[in-house]
């Protein structure tokens, strides 16, 4: 269906245009190469479309401006870290004021109480702890789950992503658990630490948990990191029943599915996790994550928390729950990611989905666009039911071309997905710019 020669030629044109229009980023990327490994401060930044990353001058609301003075409609929003919109004034003020009052003391501030109360209200879980990143929060939760159950393994969904958590880089090859392609330097064979089941397959979950060696199931309520894979009707209720029946703790990772509303999919769909993790945007872009738990789980952990050796239990961190992060979270959660914010952002995502699917239909392509709250994503196959189906449709060349085409016309998409995220700072006109850019790219490719 896609003419590969045409795709290669179009991409080369876009690459030339990218280099010509970003001389300062190009120059900075050459300088960066002298002291930054691969010219970037964090490996994933090599994944942006184009032969070097954009260097950022500023970002505000739904806009990002690069050092060449080019302004973009930002649909990446820091891959969810800035889902609130960039540079929220309340967060900027809270950060400035807390920075002058002492940033990190390894003691609590009253902001921690406010934020935990707010998270309890939003997600319906009574007890909370903080971590620096969602990766950290997931690690801590897995440790607690193994400790509480005395079971060695954790279970995840095939093609999941939960941060750089060793046990979660596992996929299925037939019935075998194997390392996910791309994983570097695994400390232990994931087959020894992890059970993997396909999303939307309750029977497979039941069969696997029946083996009795799994401490917890860590899952997103909808997969968001291999396109968006929505749960079948009744699937999440079955997951809850099965995990309860096998005494397996259910951990819901809402780090991305927070896009479903102020209390994530947990509140939107009435889920009942034992533990819940949320990170990325909750402090308006300042590093902070949180994990909540039921009263029952909290009761079982309380004695451990008061133990003399809690500082070497493998949970926590020196800078974790610092005053700056919690002041930022209080400011972010009191001015963003609220019902009224989603009431603006979700219709924009709906408009995006309608626009993209109109283009797909017009060209009769076997692609689809899915939406969850204010997140939407197109994918080069019919709607997948599980991660493996979605992974089979990854097309790096096509994706790279579409991303670069968009970037060259002022629209940023998340580099490893065809994901678009909407904040209340976006406008209908922003959505329509993307729809036009996408329509022109598809027409150039298959028209
Ligand atoms: C569902 C989910 N959980 C956890 C993480 C890890 O977040 P972080 O990289 O901020 O630690 C991610 C990152 O993409 C994620 O998508």
CSV table of N, CA, C and O and ligand atoms in Angstrom, one decimal, residues 44 79 132-136 138 161-164 220 224-225 253-257 277 279-280, ligand 1:
chain,number,residue,atom,x,y,z
A,44,UNK,N,16.8,9.0,25.1
A,44,UNK,CA,15.6,9.1,24.2
A,44,UNK,C,15.6,10.3,23.3
A,44,UNK,O,14.8,10.3,22.3
A,79,UNK,N,6.0,14.3,26.5
A,79,UNK,CA,5.5,12.9,26.6
A,79,UNK,C,4.7,12.7,27.9
A,79,UNK,O,4.9,11.8,28.7
A,132,UNK,N,10.3,10.1,43.2
A,132,UNK,CA,10.7,11.2,42.3
A,132,UNK,C,10.1,11.0,40.9
A,132,UNK,O,9.8,12.0,40.2
A,133,UNK,N,10.0,9.8,40.4
A,133,UNK,CA,9.5,9.5,39.1
A,133,UNK,C,8.5,8.3,39.2
A,133,UNK,O,8.6,7.5,40.1
A,134,UNK,N,7.8,8.2,38.1
A,134,UNK,CA,6.8,7.0,38.1
A,134,UNK,C,7.6,5.7,38.0
A,134,UNK,O,7.2,4.7,38.6
A,135,UNK,N,8.8,5.7,37.4
A,135,UNK,CA,9.6,4.5,37.4
A,135,UNK,C,9.9,4.1,38.9
A,135,UNK,O,9.8,3.0,39.3
A,136,UNK,N,10.4,5.1,39.6
A,136,UNK,CA,10.7,4.8,41.1
A,136,UNK,C,9.5,4.3,41.8
A,136,UNK,O,9.6,3.4,42.6
A,138,UNK,N,6.9,2.8,40.7
A,138,UNK,CA,6.6,1.4,40.3
A,138,UNK,C,7.6,0.4,41.0
A,138,UNK,O,7.2,-0.6,41.5
A,161,UNK,N,4.7,-0.7,29.1
A,161,UNK,CA,5.8,0.1,29.5
A,161,UNK,C,5.5,0.8,30.8
A,161,UNK,O,4.4,1.4,30.9
A,162,UNK,N,6.4,0.7,31.8
A,162,UNK,CA,6.1,1.3,33.1
A,162,UNK,C,7.3,2.0,33.6
A,162,UNK,O,7.6,2.1,34.8
A,163,UNK,N,8.2,2.5,32.7
A,163,UNK,CA,9.4,3.2,33.1
A,163,UNK,C,10.5,2.2,33.0
A,163,UNK,O,10.4,1.0,32.6
A,164,UNK,N,11.7,2.6,33.5
A,164,UNK,CA,12.9,1.8,33.4
A,164,UNK,C,13.0,0.8,34.6
A,164,UNK,O,13.9,0.8,35.3
A,220,UNK,N,-1.4,-0.9,33.0
A,220,UNK,CA,-2.2,0.3,32.7
A,220,UNK,C,-3.6,-0.2,32.4
A,220,UNK,O,-3.8,-1.3,31.7
A,224,UNK,N,-1.0,2.4,26.7
A,224,UNK,CA,-0.8,3.7,26.0
A,224,UNK,C,0.5,3.8,25.4
A,224,UNK,O,0.8,4.8,24.8
A,225,UNK,N,1.4,2.8,25.6
A,225,UNK,CA,2.7,2.9,25.1
A,225,UNK,C,3.1,2.1,23.9
A,225,UNK,O,4.2,2.1,23.5
A,253,UNK,N,-1.3,1.5,37.0
A,253,UNK,CA,-0.3,2.6,36.7
A,253,UNK,C,-1.1,3.6,35.9
A,253,UNK,O,-1.4,3.4,34.7
A,254,UNK,N,-1.4,4.7,36.5
A,254,UNK,CA,-2.2,5.8,35.9
A,254,UNK,C,-1.3,6.9,35.3
A,254,UNK,O,-1.9,8.0,35.0
A,255,UNK,N,0.0,6.7,35.2
A,255,UNK,CA,0.9,7.7,34.8
A,255,UNK,C,0.4,8.4,33.4
A,255,UNK,O,0.5,9.6,33.3
A,256,UNK,N,0.0,7.5,32.5
A,256,UNK,CA,-0.5,8.1,31.2
A,256,UNK,C,-2.0,8.1,31.2
A,256,UNK,O,-2.6,9.1,30.6
A,257,UNK,N,-2.7,7.2,31.8
A,257,UNK,CA,-4.1,7.1,31.7
A,257,UNK,C,-4.8,8.2,32.6
A,257,UNK,O,-6.0,8.3,32.5
A,277,UNK,N,-0.3,3.9,40.9
A,277,UNK,CA,0.9,4.8,40.7
A,277,UNK,C,0.5,5.9,39.7
A,277,UNK,O,-0.2,5.6,38.7
A,279,UNK,N,2.4,9.6,37.9
A,279,UNK,CA,3.7,10.4,37.9
A,279,UNK,C,3.5,11.5,36.9
A,279,UNK,O,2.5,12.1,36.7
A,280,UNK,N,4.7,11.8,36.2
A,280,UNK,CA,4.8,12.7,35.1
A,280,UNK,C,4.1,14.1,35.4
A,280,UNK,O,4.8,14.9,36.1
B,1,LIG,C1,2.6,4.0,32.2
B,1,LIG,C2,3.9,4.5,32.5
B,1,LIG,N1,4.4,4.3,33.8
B,1,LIG,C3,5.6,4.8,34.2
B,1,LIG,C4,6.4,5.5,33.3
B,1,LIG,C5,7.7,6.0,33.8
B,1,LIG,O1,7.7,7.4,33.9
B,1,LIG,P1,9.1,8.1,34.2
B,1,LIG,O2,9.9,8.0,32.9
B,1,LIG,O3,8.7,9.5,34.5
B,1,LIG,O4,9.7,7.5,35.3
B,1,LIG,C6,5.9,5.8,32.0
B,1,LIG,C7,6.8,6.5,31.1
B,1,LIG,O5,6.5,6.7,29.9
B,1,LIG,C8,4.7,5.3,31.6
B,1,LIG,O6,4.2,5.5,30.4
